[in-house]
mmCIF file with all atom_site columns, C-alpha atoms in Angstrom:
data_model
loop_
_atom_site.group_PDB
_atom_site.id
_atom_site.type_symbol
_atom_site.label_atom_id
_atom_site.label_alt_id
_atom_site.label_comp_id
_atom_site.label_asym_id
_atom_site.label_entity_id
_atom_site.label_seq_id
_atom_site.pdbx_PDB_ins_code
_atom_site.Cartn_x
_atom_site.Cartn_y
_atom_site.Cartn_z
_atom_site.occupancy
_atom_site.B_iso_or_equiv
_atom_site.pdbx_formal_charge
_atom_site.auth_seq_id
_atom_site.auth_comp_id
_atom_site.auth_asym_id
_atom_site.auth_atom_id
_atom_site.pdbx_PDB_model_num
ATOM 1   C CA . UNK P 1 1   ? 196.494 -0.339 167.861 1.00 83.00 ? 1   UNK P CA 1
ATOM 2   C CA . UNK P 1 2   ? 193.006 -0.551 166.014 1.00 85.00 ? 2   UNK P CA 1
ATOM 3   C CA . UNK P 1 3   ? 193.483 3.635  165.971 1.00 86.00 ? 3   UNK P CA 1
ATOM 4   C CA . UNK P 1 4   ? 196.596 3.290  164.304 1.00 87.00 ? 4   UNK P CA 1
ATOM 5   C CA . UNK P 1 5   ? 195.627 0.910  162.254 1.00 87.00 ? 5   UNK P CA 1
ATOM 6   C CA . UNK P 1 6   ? 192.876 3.364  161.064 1.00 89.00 ? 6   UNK P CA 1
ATOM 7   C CA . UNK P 1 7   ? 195.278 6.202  161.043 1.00 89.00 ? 7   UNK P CA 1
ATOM 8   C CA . UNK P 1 8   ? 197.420 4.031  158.584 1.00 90.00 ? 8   UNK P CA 1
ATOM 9   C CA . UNK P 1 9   ? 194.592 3.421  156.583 1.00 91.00 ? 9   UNK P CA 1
ATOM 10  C CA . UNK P 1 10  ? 193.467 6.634  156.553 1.00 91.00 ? 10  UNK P CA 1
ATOM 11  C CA . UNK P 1 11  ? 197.315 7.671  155.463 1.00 91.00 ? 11  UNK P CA 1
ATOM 12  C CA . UNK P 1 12  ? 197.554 5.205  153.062 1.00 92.00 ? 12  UNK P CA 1
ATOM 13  C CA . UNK P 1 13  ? 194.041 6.543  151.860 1.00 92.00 ? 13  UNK P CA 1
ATOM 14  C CA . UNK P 1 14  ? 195.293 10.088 151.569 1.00 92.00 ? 14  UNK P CA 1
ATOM 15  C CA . UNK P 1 15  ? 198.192 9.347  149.893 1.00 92.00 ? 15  UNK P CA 1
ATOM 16  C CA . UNK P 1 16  ? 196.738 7.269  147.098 1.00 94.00 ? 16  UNK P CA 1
ATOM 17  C CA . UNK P 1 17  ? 194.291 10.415 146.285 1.00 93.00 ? 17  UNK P CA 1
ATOM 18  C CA . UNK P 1 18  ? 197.243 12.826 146.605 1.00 95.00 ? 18  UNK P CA 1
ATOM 19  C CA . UNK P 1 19  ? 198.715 10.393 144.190 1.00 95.00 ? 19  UNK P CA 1
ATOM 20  C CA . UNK P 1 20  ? 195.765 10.385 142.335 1.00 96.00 ? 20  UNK P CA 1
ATOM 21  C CA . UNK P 1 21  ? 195.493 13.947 141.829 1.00 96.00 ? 21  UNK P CA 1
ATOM 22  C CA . UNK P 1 22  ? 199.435 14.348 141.030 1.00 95.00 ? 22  UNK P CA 1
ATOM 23  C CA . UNK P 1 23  ? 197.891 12.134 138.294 1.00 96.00 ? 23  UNK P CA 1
ATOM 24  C CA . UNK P 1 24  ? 195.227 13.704 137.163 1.00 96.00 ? 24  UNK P CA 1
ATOM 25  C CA . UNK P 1 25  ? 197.135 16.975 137.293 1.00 96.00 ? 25  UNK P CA 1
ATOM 26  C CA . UNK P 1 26  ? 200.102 15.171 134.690 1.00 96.00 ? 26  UNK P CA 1
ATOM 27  C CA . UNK P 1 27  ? 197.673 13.719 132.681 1.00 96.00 ? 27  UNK P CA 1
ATOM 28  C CA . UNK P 1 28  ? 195.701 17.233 132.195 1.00 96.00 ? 28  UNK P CA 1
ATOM 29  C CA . UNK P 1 29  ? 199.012 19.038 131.600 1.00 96.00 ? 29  UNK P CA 1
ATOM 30  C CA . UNK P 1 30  ? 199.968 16.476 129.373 1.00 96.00 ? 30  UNK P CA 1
ATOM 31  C CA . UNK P 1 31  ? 196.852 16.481 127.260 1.00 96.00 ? 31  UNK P CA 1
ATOM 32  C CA . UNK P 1 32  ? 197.408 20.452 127.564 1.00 96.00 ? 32  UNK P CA 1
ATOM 33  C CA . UNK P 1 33  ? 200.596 19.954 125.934 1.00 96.00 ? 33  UNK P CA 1
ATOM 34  C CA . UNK P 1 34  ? 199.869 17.305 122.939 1.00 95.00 ? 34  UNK P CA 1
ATOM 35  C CA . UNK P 1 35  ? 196.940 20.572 122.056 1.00 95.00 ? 35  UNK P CA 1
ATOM 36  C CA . UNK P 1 36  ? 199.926 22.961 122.389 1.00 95.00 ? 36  UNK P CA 1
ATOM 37  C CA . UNK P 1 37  ? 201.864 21.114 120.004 1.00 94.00 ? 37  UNK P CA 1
ATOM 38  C CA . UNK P 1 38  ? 198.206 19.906 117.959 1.00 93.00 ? 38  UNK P CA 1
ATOM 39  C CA . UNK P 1 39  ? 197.633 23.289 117.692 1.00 94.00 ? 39  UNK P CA 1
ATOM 40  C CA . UNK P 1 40  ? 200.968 24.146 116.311 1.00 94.00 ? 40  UNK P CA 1
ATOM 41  C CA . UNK P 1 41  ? 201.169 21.392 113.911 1.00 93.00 ? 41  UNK P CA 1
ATOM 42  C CA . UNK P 1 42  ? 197.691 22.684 112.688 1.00 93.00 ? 42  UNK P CA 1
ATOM 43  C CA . UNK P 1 43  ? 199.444 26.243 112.289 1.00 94.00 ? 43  UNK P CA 1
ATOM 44  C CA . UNK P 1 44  ? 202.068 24.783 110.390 1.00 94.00 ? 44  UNK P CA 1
ATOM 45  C CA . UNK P 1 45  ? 200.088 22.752 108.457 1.00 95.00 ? 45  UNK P CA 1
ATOM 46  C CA . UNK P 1 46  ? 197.696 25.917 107.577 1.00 94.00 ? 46  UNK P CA 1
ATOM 47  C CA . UNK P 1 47  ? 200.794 27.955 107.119 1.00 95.00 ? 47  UNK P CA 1
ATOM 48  C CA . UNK P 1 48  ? 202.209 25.403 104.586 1.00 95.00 ? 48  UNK P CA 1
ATOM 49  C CA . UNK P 1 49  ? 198.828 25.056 102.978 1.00 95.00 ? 49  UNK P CA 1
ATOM 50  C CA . UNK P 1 50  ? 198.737 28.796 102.430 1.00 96.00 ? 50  UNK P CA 1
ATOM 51  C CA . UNK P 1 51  ? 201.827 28.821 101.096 1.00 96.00 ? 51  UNK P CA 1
ATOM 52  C CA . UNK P 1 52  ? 201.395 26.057 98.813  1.00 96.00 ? 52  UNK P CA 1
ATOM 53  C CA . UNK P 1 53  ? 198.189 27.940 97.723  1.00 96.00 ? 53  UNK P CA 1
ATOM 54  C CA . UNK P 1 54  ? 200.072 30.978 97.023  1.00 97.00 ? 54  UNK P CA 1
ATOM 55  C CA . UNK P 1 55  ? 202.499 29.370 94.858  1.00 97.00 ? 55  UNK P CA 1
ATOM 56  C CA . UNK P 1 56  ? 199.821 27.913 92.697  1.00 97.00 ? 56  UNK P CA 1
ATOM 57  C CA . UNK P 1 57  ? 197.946 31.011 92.361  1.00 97.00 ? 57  UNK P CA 1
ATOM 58  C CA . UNK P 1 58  ? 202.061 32.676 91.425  1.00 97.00 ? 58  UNK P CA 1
ATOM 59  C CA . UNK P 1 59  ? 201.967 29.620 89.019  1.00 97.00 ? 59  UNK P CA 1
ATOM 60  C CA . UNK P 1 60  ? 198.759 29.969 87.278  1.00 97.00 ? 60  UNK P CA 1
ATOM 61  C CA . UNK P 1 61  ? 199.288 33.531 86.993  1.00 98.00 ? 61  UNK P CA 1
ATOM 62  C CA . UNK P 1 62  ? 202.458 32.838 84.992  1.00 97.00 ? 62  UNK P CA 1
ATOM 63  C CA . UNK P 1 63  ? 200.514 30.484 83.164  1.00 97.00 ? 63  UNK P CA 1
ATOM 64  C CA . UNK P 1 64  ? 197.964 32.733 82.457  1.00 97.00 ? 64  UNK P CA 1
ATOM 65  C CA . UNK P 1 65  ? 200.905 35.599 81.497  1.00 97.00 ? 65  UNK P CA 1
ATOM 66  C CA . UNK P 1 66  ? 202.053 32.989 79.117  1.00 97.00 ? 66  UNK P CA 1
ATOM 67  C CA . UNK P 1 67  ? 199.252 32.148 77.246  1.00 97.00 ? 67  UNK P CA 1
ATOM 68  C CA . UNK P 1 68  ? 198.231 35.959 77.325  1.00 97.00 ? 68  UNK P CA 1
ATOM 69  C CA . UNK P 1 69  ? 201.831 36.431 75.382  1.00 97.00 ? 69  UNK P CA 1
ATOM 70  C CA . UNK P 1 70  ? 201.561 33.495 72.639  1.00 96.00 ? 70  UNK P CA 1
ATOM 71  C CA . UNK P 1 71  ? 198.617 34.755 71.913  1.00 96.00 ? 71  UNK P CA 1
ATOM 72  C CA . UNK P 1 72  ? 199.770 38.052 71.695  1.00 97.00 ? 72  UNK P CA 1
ATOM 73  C CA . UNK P 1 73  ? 203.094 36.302 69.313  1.00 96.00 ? 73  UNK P CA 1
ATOM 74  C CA . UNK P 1 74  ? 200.505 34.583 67.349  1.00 97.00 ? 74  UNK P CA 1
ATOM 75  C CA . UNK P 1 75  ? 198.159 37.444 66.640  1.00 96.00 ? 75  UNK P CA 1
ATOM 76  C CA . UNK P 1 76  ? 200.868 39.451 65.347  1.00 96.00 ? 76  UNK P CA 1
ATOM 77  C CA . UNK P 1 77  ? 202.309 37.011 63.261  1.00 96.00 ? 77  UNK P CA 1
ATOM 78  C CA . UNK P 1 78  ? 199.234 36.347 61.287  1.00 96.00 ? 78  UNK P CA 1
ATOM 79  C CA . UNK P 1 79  ? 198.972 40.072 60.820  1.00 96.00 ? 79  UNK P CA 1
ATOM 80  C CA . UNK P 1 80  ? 202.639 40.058 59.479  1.00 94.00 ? 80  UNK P CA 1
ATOM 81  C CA . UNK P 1 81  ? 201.383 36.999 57.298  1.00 95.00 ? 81  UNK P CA 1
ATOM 82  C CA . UNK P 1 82  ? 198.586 39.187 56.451  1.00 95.00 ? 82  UNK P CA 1
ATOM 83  C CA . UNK P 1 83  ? 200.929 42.262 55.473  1.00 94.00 ? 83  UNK P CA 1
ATOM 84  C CA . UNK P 1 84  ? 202.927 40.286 53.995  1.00 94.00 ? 84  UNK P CA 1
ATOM 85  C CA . UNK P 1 85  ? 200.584 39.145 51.699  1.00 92.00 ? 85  UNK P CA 1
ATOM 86  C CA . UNK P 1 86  ? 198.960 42.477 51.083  1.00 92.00 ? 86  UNK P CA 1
ATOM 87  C CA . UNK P 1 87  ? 201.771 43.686 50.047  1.00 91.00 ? 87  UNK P CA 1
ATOM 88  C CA . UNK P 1 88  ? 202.255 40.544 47.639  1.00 90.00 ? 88  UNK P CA 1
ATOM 89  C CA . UNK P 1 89  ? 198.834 41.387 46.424  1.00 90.00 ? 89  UNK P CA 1
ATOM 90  C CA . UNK P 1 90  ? 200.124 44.983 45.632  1.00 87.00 ? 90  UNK P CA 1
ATOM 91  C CA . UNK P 1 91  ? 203.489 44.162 44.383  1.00 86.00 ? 91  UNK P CA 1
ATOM 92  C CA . UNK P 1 92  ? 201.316 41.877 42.192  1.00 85.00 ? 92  UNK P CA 1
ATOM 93  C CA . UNK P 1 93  ? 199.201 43.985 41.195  1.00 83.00 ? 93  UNK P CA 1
ATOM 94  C CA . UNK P 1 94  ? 201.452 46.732 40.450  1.00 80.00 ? 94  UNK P CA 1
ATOM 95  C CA . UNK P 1 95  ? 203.418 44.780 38.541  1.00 79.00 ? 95  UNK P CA 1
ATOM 96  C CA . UNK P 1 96  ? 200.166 43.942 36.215  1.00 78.00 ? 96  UNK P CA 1
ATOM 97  C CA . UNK P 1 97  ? 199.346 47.588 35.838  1.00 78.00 ? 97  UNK P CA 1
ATOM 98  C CA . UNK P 1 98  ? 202.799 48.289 35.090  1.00 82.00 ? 98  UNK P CA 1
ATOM 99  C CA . UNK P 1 99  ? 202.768 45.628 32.349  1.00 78.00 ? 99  UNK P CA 1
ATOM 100 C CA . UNK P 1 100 ? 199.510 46.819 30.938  1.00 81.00 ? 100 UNK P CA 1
ATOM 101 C CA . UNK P 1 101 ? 200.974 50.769 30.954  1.00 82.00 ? 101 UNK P CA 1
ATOM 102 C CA . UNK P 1 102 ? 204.479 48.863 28.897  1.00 82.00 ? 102 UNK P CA 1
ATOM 103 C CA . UNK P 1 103 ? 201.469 47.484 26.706  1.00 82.00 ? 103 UNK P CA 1
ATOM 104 C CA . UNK P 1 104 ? 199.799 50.392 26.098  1.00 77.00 ? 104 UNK P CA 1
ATOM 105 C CA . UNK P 1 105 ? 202.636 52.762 25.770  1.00 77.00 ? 105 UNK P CA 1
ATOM 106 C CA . UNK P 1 106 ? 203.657 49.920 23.076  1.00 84.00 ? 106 UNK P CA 1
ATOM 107 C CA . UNK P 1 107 ? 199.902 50.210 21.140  1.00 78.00 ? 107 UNK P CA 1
ATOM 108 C CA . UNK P 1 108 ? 200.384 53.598 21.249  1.00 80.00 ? 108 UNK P CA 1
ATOM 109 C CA . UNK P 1 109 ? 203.660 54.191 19.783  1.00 78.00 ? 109 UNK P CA 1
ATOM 110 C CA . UNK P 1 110 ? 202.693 51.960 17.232  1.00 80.00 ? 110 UNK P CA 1
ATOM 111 C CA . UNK P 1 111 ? 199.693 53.667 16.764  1.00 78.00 ? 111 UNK P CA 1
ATOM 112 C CA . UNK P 1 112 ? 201.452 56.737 16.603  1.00 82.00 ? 112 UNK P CA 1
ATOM 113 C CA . UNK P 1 113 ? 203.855 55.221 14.228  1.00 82.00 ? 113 UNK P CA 1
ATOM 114 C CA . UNK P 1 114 ? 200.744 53.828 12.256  1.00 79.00 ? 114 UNK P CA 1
ATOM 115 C CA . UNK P 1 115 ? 199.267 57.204 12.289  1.00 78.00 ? 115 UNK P CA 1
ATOM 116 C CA . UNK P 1 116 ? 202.218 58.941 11.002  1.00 78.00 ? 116 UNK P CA 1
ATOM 117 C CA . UNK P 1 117 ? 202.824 56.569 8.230   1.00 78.00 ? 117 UNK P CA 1
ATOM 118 C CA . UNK P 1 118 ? 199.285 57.105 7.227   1.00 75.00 ? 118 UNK P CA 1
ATOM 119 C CA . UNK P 1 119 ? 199.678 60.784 7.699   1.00 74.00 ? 119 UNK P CA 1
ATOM 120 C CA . UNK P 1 120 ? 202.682 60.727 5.485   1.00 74.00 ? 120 UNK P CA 1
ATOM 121 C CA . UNK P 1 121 ? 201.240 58.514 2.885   1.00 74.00 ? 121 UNK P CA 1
ATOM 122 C CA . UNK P 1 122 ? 198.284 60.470 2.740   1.00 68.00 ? 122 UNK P CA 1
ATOM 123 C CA . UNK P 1 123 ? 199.930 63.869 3.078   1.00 64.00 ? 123 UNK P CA 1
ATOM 124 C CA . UNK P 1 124 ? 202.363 62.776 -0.050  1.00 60.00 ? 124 UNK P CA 1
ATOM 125 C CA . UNK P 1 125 ? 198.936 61.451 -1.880  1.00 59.00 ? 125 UNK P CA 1
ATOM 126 C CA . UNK P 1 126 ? 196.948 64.663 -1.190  1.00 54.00 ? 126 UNK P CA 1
ATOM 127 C CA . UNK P 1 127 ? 199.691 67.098 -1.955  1.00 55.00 ? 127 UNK P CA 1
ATOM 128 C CA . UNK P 1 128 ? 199.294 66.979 -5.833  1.00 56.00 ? 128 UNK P CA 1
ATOM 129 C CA . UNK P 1 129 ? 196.165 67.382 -5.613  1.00 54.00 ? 129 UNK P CA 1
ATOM 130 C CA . UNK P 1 130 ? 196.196 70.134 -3.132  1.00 57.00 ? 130 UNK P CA 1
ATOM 131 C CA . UNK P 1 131 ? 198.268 72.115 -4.932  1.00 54.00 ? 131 UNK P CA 1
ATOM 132 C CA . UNK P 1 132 ? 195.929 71.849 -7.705  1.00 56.00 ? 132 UNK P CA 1
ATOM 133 C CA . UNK P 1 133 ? 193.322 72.896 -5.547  1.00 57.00 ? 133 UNK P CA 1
ATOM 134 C CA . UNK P 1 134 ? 195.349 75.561 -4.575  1.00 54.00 ? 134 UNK P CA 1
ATOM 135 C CA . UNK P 1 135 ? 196.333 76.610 -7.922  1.00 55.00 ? 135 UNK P CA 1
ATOM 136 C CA . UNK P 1 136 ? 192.600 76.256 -9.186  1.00 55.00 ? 136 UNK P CA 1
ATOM 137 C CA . UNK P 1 137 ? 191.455 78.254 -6.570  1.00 52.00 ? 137 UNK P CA 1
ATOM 138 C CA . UNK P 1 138 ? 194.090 81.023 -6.962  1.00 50.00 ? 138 UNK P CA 1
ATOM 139 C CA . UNK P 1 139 ? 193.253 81.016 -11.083 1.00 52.00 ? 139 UNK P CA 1
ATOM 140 C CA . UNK P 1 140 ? 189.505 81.184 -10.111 1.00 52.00 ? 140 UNK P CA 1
ATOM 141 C CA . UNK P 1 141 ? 190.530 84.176 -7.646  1.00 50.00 ? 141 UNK P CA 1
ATOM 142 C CA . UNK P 1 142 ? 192.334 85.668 -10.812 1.00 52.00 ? 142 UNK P CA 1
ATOM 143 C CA . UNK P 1 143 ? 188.910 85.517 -13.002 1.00 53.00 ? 143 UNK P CA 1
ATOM 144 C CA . UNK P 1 144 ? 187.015 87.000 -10.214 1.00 50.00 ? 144 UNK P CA 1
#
């Protein structure tokens, strides 16, 4: 009786470290398991980070793009301002020059005018007396 007493003891013994290992062997597969799925979250998570990284980077870029093209609007339209108001400057300019040609086409015609008047007065003053010149030189011609 005392040997199967043992022998049950000894059983009972056995079983609890059979059960004990079935434990341990759960407990390891289940730890192996929550690192599985660890292990994939941290995948996903690095995935989703990279992602998220690679959208700013698509973002900024556009950013950058956009900037790079106001600039680029702004840029040329002060040079159109500053065509625009070269060509003001011209037109202005121009427009004095042509005023001051009007002018002095204007002086001179009168001039001109002047002139002749004066020409013609002094041509109708001069002609008596040129032809008395003339004649006194053509009698002195005679004497010779």
């Amino acid at each position: 009786a005392e040997r199967a007493a043992r022998a049950a003891v000894a059983a009972a013994a056995a079983a609890r470290a059979v059960e004990k290992r079935a434990a341990a062997e759960r407990a390891a597969a289940e730890r192996e398991e929550a690192e599985r799925e660890a292990a994939e979250l941290d995948a996903e998570e690095r995935a989703a980070a990279l992602r998220a990284a690679e959208k700013r980077a698509a973002l900024e870029k556009k950013r950058q793009a956009a900037e790079k093209r106001a600039a680029e609007r702004e840029a040329a339209e002060r040079e159109a301002e500053e065509r625009e108001a070269e060509v003001n400057e011209t037109e202005k300019v121009a427009g004095g020059l042509e005023v001051e040609m009007q002018t002095a086409a204007t002086v001179s015609g009168e001039r001109r005018e002047v002139e002749g008047k004066a020409a013609a007065n002094a041509g109708a003053e001069r002609e008596p007396a040129q032809i008395g010149a003339d004649c006194g030189g053509a009698e002195e011609a005679k004497k010779d």
